XYZ file of C-alpha atoms in Angstrom:
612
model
C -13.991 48.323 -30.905
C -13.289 45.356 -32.800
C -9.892 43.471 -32.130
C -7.897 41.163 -34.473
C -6.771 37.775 -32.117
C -3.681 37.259 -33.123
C -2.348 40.893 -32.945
C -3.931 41.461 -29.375
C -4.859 38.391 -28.222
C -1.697 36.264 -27.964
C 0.013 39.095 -26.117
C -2.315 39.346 -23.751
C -2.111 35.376 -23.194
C 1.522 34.796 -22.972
C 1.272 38.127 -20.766
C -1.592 36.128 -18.378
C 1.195 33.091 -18.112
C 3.910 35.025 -17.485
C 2.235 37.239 -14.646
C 3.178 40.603 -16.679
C 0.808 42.363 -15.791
C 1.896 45.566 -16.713
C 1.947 44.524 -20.669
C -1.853 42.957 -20.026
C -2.415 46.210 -18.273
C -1.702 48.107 -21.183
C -2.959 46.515 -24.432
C -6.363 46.318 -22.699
C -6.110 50.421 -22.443
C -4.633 50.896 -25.282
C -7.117 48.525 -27.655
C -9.476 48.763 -25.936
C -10.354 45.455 -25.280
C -12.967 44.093 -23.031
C -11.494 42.181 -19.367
C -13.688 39.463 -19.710
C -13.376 38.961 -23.791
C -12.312 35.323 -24.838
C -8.930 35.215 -26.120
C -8.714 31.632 -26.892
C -10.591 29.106 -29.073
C -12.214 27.363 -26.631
C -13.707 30.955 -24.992
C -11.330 31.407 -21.934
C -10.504 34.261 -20.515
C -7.620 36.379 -19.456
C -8.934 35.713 -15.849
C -9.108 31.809 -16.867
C -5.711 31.728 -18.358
C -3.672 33.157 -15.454
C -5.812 31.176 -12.895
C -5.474 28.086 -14.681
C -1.834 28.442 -15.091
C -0.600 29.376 -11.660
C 0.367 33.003 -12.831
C 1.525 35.606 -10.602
C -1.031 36.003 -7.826
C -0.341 39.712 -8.481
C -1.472 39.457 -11.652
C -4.774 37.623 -10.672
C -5.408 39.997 -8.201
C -5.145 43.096 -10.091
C -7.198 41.716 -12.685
C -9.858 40.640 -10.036
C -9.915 43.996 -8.964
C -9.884 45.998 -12.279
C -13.093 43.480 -12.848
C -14.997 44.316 -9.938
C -14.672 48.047 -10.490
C -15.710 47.483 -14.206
C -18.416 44.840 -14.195
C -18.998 43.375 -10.612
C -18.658 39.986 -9.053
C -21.365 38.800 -12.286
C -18.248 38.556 -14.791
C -16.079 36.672 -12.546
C -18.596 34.142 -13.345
C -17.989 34.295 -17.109
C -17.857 30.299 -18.407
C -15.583 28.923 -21.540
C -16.803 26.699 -23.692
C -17.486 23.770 -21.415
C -18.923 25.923 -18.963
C -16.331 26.185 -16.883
C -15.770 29.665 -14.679
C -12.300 30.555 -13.165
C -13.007 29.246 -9.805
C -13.746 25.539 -11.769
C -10.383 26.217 -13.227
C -8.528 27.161 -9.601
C -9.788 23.874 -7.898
C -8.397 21.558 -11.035
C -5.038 22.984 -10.937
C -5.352 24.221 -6.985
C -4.780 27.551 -7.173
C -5.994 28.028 -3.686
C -4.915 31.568 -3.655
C -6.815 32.676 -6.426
C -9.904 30.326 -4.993
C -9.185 32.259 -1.849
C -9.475 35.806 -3.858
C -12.530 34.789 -6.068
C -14.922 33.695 -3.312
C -13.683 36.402 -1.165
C -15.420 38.638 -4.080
C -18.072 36.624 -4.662
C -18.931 34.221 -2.070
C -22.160 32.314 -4.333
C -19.691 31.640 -6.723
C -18.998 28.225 -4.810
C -22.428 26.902 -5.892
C -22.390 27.216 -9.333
C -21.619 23.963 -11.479
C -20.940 23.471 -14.628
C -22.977 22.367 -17.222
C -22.221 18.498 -16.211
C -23.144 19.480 -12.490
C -19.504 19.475 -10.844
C -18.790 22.555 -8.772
C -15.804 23.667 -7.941
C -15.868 21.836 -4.693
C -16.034 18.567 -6.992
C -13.427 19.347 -8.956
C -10.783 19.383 -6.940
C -10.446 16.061 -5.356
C -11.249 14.799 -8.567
C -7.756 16.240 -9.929
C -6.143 15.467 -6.679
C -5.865 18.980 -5.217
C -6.127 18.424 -1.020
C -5.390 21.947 -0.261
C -7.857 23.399 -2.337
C -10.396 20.814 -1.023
C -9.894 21.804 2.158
C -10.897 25.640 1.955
C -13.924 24.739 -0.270
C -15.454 22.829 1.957
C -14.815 25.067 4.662
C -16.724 27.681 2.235
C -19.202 25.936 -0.391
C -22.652 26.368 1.485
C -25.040 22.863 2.119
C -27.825 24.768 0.325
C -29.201 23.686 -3.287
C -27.590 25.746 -6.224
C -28.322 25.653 -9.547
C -27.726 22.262 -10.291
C -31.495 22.141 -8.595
C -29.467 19.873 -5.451
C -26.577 20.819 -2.574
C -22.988 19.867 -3.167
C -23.481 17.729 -0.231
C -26.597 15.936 -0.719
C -27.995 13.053 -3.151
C -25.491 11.408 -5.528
C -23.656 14.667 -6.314
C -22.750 14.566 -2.415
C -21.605 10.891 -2.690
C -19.230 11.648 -6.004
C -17.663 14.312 -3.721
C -17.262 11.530 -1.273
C -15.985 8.949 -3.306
C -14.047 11.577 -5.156
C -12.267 12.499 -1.663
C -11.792 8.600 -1.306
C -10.660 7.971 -4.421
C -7.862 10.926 -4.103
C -6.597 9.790 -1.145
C -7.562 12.823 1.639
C -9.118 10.661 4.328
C -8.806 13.352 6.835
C -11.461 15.306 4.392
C -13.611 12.286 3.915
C -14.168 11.670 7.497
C -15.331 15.471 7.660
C -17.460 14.640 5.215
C -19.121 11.622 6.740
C -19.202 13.216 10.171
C -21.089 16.525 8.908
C -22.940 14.575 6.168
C -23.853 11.267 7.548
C -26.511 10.605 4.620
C -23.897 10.273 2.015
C -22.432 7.447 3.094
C -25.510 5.021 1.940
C -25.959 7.567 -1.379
C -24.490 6.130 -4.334
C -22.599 7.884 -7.098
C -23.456 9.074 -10.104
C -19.966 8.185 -11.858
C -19.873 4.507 -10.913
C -23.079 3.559 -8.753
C -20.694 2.866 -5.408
C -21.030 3.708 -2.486
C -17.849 5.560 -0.110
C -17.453 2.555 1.542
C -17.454 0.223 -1.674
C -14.779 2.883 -3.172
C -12.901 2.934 -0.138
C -12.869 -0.841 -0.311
C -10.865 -1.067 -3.636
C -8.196 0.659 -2.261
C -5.315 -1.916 -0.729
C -3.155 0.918 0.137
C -5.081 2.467 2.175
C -4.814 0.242 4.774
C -1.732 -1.702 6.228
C -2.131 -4.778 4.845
C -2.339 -3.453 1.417
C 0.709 -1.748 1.853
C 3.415 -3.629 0.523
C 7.219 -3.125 2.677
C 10.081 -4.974 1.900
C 11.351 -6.684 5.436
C 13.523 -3.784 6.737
C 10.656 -1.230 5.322
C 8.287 -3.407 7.451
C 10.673 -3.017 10.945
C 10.782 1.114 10.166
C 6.876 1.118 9.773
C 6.285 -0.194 12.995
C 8.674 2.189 15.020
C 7.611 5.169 13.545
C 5.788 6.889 15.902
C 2.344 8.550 14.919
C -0.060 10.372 17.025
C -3.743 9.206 16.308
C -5.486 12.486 17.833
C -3.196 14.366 15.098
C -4.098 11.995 12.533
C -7.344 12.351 13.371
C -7.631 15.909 13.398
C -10.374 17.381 11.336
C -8.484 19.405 8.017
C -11.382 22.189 8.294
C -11.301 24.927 11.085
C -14.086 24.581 13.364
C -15.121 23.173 17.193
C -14.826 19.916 17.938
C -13.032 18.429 14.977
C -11.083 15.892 16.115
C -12.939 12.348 14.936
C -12.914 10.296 18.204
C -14.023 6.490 18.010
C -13.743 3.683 20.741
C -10.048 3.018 20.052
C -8.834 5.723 20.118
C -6.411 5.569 22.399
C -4.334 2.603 20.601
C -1.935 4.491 19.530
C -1.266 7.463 21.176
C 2.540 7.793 20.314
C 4.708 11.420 21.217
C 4.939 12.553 17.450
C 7.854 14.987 19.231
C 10.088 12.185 19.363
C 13.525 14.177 18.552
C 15.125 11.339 16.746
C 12.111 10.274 14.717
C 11.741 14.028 13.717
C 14.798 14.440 12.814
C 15.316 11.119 10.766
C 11.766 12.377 8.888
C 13.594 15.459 7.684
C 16.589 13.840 6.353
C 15.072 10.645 4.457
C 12.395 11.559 2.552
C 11.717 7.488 2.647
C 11.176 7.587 6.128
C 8.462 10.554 5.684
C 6.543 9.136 3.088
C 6.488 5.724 5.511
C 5.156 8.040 8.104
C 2.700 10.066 6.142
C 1.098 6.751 4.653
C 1.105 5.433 8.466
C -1.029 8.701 8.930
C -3.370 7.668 5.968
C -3.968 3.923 7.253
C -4.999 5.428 10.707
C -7.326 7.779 8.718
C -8.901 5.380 6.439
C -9.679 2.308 9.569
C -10.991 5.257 11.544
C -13.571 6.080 8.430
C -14.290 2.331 7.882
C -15.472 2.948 10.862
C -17.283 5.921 11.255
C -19.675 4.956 7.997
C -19.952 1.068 9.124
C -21.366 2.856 12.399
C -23.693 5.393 10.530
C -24.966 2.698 8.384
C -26.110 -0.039 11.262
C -27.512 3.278 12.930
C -30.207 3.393 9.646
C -31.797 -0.007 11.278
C -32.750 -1.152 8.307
C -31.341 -4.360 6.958
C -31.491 -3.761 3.365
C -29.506 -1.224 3.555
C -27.098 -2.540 5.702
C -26.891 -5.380 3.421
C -26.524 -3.627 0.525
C -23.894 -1.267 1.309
C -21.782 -3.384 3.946
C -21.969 -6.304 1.504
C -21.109 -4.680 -1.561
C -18.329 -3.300 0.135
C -16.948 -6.824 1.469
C -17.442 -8.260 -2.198
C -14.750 -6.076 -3.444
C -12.775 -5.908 -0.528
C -11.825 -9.666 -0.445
C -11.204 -9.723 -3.972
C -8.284 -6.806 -3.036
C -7.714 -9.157 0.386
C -8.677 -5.097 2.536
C -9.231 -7.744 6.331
C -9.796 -4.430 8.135
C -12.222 -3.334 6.297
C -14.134 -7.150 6.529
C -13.842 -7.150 9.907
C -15.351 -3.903 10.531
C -17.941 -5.156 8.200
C -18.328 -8.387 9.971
C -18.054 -6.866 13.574
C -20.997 -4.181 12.594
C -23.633 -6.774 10.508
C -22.562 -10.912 11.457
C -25.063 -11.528 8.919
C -22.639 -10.447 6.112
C -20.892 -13.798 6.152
C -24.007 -15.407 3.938
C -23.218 -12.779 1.552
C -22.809 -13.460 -2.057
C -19.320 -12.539 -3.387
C -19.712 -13.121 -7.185
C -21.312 -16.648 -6.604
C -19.819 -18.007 -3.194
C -19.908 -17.373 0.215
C -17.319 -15.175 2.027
C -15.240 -18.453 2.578
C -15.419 -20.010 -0.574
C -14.612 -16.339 -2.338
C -11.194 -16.154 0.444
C -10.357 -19.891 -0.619
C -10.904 -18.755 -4.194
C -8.910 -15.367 -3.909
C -6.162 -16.713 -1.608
C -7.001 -13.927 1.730
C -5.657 -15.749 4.395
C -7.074 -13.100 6.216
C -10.262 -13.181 5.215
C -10.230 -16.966 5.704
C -8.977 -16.403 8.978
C -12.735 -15.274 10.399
C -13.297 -18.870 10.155
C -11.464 -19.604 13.372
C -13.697 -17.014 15.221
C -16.720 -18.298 13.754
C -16.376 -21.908 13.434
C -20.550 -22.256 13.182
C -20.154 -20.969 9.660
C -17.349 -23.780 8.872
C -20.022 -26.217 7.452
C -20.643 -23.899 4.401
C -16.844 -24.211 3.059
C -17.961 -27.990 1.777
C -20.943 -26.650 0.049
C -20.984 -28.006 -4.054
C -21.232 -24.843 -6.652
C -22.976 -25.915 -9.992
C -19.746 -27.497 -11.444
C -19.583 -30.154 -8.255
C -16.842 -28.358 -6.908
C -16.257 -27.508 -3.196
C -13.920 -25.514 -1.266
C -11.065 -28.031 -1.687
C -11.487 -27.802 -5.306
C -11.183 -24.007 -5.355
C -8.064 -24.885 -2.687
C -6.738 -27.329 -5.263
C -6.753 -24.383 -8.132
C -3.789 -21.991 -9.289
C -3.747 -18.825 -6.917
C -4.449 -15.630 -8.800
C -1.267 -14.145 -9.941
C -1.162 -11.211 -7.607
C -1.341 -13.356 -4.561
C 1.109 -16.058 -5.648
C 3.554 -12.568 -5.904
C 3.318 -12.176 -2.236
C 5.898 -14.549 -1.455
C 9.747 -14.911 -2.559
C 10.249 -17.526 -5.231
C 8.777 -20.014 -7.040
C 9.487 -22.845 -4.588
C 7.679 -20.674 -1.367
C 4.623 -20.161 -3.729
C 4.864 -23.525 -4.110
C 4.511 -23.856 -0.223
C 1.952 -22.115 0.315
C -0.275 -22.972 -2.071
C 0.467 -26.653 -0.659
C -0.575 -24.943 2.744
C -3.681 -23.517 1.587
C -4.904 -27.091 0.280
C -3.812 -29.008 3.352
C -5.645 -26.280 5.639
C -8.642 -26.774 4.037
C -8.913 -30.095 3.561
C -8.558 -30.024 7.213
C -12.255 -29.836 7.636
C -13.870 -30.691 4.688
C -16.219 -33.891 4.756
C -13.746 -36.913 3.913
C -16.636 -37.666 0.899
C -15.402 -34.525 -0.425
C -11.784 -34.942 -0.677
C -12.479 -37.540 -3.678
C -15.536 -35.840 -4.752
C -15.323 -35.447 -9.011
C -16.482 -32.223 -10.586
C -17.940 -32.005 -14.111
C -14.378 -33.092 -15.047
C -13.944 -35.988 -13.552
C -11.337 -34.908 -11.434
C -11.000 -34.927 -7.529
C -9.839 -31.854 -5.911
C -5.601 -33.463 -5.763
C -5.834 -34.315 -9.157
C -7.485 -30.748 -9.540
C -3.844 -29.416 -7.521
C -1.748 -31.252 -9.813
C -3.149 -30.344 -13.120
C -3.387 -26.754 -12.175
C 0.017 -26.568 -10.421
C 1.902 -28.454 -12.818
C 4.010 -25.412 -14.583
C 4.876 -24.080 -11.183
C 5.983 -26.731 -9.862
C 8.850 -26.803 -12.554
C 9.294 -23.123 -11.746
C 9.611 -24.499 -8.155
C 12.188 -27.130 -9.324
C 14.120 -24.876 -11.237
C 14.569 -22.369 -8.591
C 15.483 -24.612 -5.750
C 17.651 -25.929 -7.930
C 19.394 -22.935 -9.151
C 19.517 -21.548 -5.302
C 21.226 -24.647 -4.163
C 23.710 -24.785 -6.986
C 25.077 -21.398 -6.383
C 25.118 -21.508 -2.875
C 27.457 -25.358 -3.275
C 29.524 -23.599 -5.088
C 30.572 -20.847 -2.305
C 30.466 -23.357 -0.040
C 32.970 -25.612 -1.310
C 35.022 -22.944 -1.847
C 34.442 -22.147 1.879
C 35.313 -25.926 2.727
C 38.969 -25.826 0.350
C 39.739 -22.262 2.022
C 39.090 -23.832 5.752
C 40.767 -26.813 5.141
C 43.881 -25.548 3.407
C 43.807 -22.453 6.313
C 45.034 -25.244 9.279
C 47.997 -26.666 7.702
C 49.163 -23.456 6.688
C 49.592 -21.809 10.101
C 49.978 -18.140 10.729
C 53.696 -17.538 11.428
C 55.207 -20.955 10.259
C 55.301 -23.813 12.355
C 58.715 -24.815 15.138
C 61.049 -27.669 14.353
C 58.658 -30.427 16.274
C 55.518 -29.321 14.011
C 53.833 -27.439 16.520
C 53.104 -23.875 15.253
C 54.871 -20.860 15.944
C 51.639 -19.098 17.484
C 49.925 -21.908 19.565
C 50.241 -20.283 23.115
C 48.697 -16.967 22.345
C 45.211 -16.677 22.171
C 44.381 -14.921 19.067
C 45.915 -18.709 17.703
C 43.210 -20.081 19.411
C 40.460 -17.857 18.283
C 41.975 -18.702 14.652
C 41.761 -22.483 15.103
C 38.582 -22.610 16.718
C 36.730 -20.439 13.973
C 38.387 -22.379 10.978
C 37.271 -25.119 12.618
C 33.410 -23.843 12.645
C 34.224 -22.703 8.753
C 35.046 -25.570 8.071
C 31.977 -27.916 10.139
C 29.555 -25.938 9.173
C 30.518 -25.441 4.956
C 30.525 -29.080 4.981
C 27.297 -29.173 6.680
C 25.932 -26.535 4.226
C 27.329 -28.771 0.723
C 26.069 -32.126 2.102
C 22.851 -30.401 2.513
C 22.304 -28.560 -0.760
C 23.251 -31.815 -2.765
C 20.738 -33.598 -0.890
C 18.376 -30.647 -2.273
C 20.090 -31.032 -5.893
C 19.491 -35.059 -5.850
C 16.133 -34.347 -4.159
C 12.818 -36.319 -6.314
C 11.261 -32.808 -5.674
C 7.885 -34.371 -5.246
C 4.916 -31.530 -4.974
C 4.566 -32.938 -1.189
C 8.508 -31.981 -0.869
C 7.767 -28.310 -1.269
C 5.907 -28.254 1.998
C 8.328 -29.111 4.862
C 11.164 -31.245 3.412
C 12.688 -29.078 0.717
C 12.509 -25.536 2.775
C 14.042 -26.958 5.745
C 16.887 -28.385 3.671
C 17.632 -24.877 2.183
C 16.907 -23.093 5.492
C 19.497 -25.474 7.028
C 21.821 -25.052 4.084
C 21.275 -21.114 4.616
C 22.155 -21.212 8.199
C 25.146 -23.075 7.489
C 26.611 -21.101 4.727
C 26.064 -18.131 7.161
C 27.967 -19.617 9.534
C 31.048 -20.757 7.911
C 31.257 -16.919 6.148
C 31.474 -15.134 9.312
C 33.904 -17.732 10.960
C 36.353 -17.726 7.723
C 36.325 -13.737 8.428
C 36.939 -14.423 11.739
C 39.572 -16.566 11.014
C 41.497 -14.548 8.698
C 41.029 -11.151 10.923
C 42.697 -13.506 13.686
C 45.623 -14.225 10.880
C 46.074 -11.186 10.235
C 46.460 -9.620 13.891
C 49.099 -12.354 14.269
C 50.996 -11.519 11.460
C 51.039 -7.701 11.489
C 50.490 -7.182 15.416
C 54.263 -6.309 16.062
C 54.467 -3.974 13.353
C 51.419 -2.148 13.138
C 50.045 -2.293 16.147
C 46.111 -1.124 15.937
C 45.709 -3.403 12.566
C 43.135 -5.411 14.327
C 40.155 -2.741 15.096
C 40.126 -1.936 11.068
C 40.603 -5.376 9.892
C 37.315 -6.126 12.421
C 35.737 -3.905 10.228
C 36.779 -4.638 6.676
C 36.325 -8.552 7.826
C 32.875 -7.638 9.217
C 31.370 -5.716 5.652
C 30.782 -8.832 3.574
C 29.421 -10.411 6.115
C 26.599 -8.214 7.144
C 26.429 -7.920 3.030
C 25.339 -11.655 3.129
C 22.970 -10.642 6.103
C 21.216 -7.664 4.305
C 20.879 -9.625 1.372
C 19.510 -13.296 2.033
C 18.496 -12.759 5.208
C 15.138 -11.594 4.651
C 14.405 -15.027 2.241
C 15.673 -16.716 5.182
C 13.651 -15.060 7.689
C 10.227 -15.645 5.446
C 11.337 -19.491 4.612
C 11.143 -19.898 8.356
C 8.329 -18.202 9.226
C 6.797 -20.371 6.428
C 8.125 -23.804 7.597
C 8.076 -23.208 11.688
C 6.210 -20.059 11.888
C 2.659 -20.045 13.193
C 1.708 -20.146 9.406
C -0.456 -17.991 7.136
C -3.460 -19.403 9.502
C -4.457 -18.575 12.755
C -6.270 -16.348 14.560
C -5.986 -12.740 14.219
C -9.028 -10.637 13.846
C -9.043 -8.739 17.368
C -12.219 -7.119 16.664
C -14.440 -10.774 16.646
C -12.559 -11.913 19.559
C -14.065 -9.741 21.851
């Protein structure tokens, strides 16, 4: 019996989303209208709809069954336009329930693709849905479908690999690599890469692409993660817990009462500790596929993979990933990233820890002076503007400044000394290069050293009248010889001997940020001279804040002690808010200026892995 759309048709689809499925129920008796008829332009079905839309499981289920009795598992395979069939449409919005109900009907219906080739099993990591991942690859078969291939072989295998990457579910990736080894040297058909290579352009996957503000960094490292939990396989099954050599480095109680506790009531704190999770997850399937592809024994392959990966992974600075590449294949560091060797691409790209392999293999160093077509060597490239993105990695103007000073004196360290006034096509030796190419941040450097030190003179000053007017006004008045009123009891002392710091060390702090201000500001100035000015201006100001607190909390006990007696334990407090205000809030610039001036540098050697 024919049926107009809009008279039966629309009901039945605002029915589907709603979950009614007692009104669905009965205009398909009463017009007799076929289950599986399209009711929508683009040929979807009622089944479709209220998969697709996350209707009332109820709903799908009756439906599902009304279908079997009627037709059979055949028309839950009914495609719309695009080919798509309901379970398609369950993994792209994860409807796991209804995936659950559908194969449960009609298990083969896992190994159908669409008319582009992507199962259902594909689908869903490609729109991000981990949960309905999980159960179809605990149900999708390894056997070849119609597609004329399996899911899990050939390049449809690697897009559901790089897929899986590319979403973010590690924990299903490793599966993947552990039950389908071969995929990890297949590339993709969507982009030609490899799991590894995709894995590679992902920073935040690993620790040192994930970017924590100072505090953020200090939670990080306390929170306590189990590796054997976060290593635990997401599919059912024996022995799924991925084990590798290291396993055992961080075996931390994840039943920590505190720490479970804290993760319930700051959602901040539980994303921290589910990305922790992640980063253990994606070094652990660095690897698991650097293993599986050494274990080929065959060098091209090895080189292809493993160095294709590298290239992009010191573009996106990814050192664990390098060194698991370097640890697996030495060879790798002759690779050619976009034109230079590994070193010359870390000079080029500013990854101090890529650049830090150099220090473990210090037979390679020779290759950093090597000319490129232009006459330029590595102190060139050292002399050059940073990319943007890794001049961000610092606070302010004046620290970028810094390091990019540091990066030019580190490698012309061991350059030949013929190379350090070597001209490229230009005409121009690698300083002159640094000058040229430096020249608008160094004003940007000027400005904001200049700006810092201004507003910090003026709080200090004010600091210096405050402590200075403070000791000739006494607390309580002064006797009839001059002496003050207080001087026996020690609280007076407390309050002269503070006002007396408050008043050293604001001195200290103006004398040294007008030195700054009247500094030449010279690009050599930005390395040592100007940062330890400020850091010692910094200190200062610190300094003479908490002792004027001190100082007037002292006052104030004095003053008020015979009257209200417990004054002093909330004054303590008030007097102690702005400054651990100060503390939260410059601290951290202080803390990195430091590290940056007297710290061990951005240099040294930290790659465990090449150590041993």
């Amino acid at each position: 019996m024919a049926y107009n759309y809009v008279i039966d048709c629309i009901p039945i689809y605002k029915a589907a989303i709603e979950g009614d499925w007692e009104t669905a129920k009965h205009i398909f008796e009463e017009e007799k209208i076929d289950l599986n008829s399209y009711i929508t332009y683009y040929w979807e079905t009622t089944l479709q709809i209220a998969v697709g839309t996350n209707s009332s499981h109820h709903f799908v289920e009756q439906l599902v069954e009304w279908i079997m009795e009627v037709g059979g598992p055949e028309l839950l395979r009914t495609n719309n336009w695009y080919g798509n069939n309901a379970l398609h449409y369950a993994a792209k919005v994860g409807n796991t329930k209804a995936a659950r109900l559908l194969v449960e009907k009609d298990p083969e219906i896992t190994q159908i693709p669409n008319p582009s080739g992507h199962t259902a099993l594909k689908l869903a990591p490609w729109y991000g849905r981990g949960e309905t991942l999980c159960y179809l690859l605990e149900v999708t078969k390894d056997v070849v479908g119609e597609s004329g291939t399996s899911p899990f072989q050939g390049k449809h295998g690697a897009d559901l690999l790089t897929l899986t990457i590319t979403a973010g579910f590690y924990d299903a990736a490793l599966y993947l690599v552990k039950q389908y080894p071969d995929l990890v040297t297949e590339k993709n058909y969507i982009s030609s890469q490899t799991g590894l290579q995709t894995l590679a352009a992902k920073p935040n996957a690993f620790r040192s692409g994930y970017m924590l503000g100072f505090w953020q960094r200090i939670i990080y490292s306390w929170i306590p993660v189990s590796r054997k939990k976060a290593l635990e396989s997401p599919i059912p099954g024996p022995s799924q817990v991925i084990t590798s050599q290291n396993q055992n480095k961080a075996n931390y109680n994840l039943n920590v009462p505190v720490w479970s506790v804290l993760r319930y009531l700051v959602p901040h704190i539980q994303q921290m500790y589910d990305d922790k999770v992640r980063h253990i997850q994606a070094e652990e399937l660095v690897k698991q596929m650097c293993s599986i592809v050494i274990n080929k024994v065959d060098h091209a392959i090895a080189w292809d993979v493993l160095g294709e990966a590298l290239s992009t992974a010191v573009s996106y600075g990814i050192h664990e990933l390098i060194e698991q590449c370097i640890y697996h294949y030495p060879g790798l560091v002759w690779y050619n990233v976009g034109g230079f060797y590994l070193f010359l691409a870390a000079i080029k790209q500013r990854q101090e820890k890529v650049y830090n392999l150099v220090y473990q293999m210090t037979g390679h160093k020779v290759y950093a002076a090597t000319e490129n077509i232009d006459g330029e060597n590595a102190l060139h490239f050292a002399g050059k503007l940073a990319p943007q993105h890794r001049l961000n990695t610092v606070t302010g103007a004046a620290l970028q400044m810094q390091r990019e000073l540091q990066w030019f004196k580190e490698v012309e360290k061991f350059v030949e000394p013929s190379y350090k006034e070597a001209l490229n096509k230009e005409n121009n030796t690698p300083r002159m290069v640094f000058t040229i190419e430096h020249k608008d941040l160094l004003k940007e450097a000027q400005q904001w050293m200049k700006d810092t030190s201004s507003s910090a003179t003026v709080v200090a000053a004010l600091l210096v009248t405050m402590a200075f007017a403070a000791i000739f006004t006494a607390p309580g008045g002064n006797k009839d010889d001059g002496k003050p009123l207080f001087l026996n009891e020690s609280v007076f002392l407390l309050f002269a001997v503070s006002d007396a710091i408050a008043l050293f060390s604001s001195s200290t702090s103006v004398l040294v940020f007008l030195s700054v201000l009247n500094s030449r500001f010279a690009e050599e100035d930005f390395l040592y001279a100007l940062p330890k000015r400020l850091t010692i201006g910094l200190i200062s100001l610190f300094i003479s804040l908490a002792s004027t607190m001190i100082a007037f909390s002292a006052t104030l006990a004095l003053v008020l002690r015979d009257k209200i007696a417990w004054i002093a334990a909330p004054v303590t407090l008030l007097a102690a808010f702005p400054v651990t205000l100060f503390l939260l809030l410059q601290y951290p610039l202080l803390v990195e200026m430091v590290r940056s001036t007297y710290g061990r540098g951005i240099f040294y050697k930290q790659n465990r892995l090449l150590l041993h």
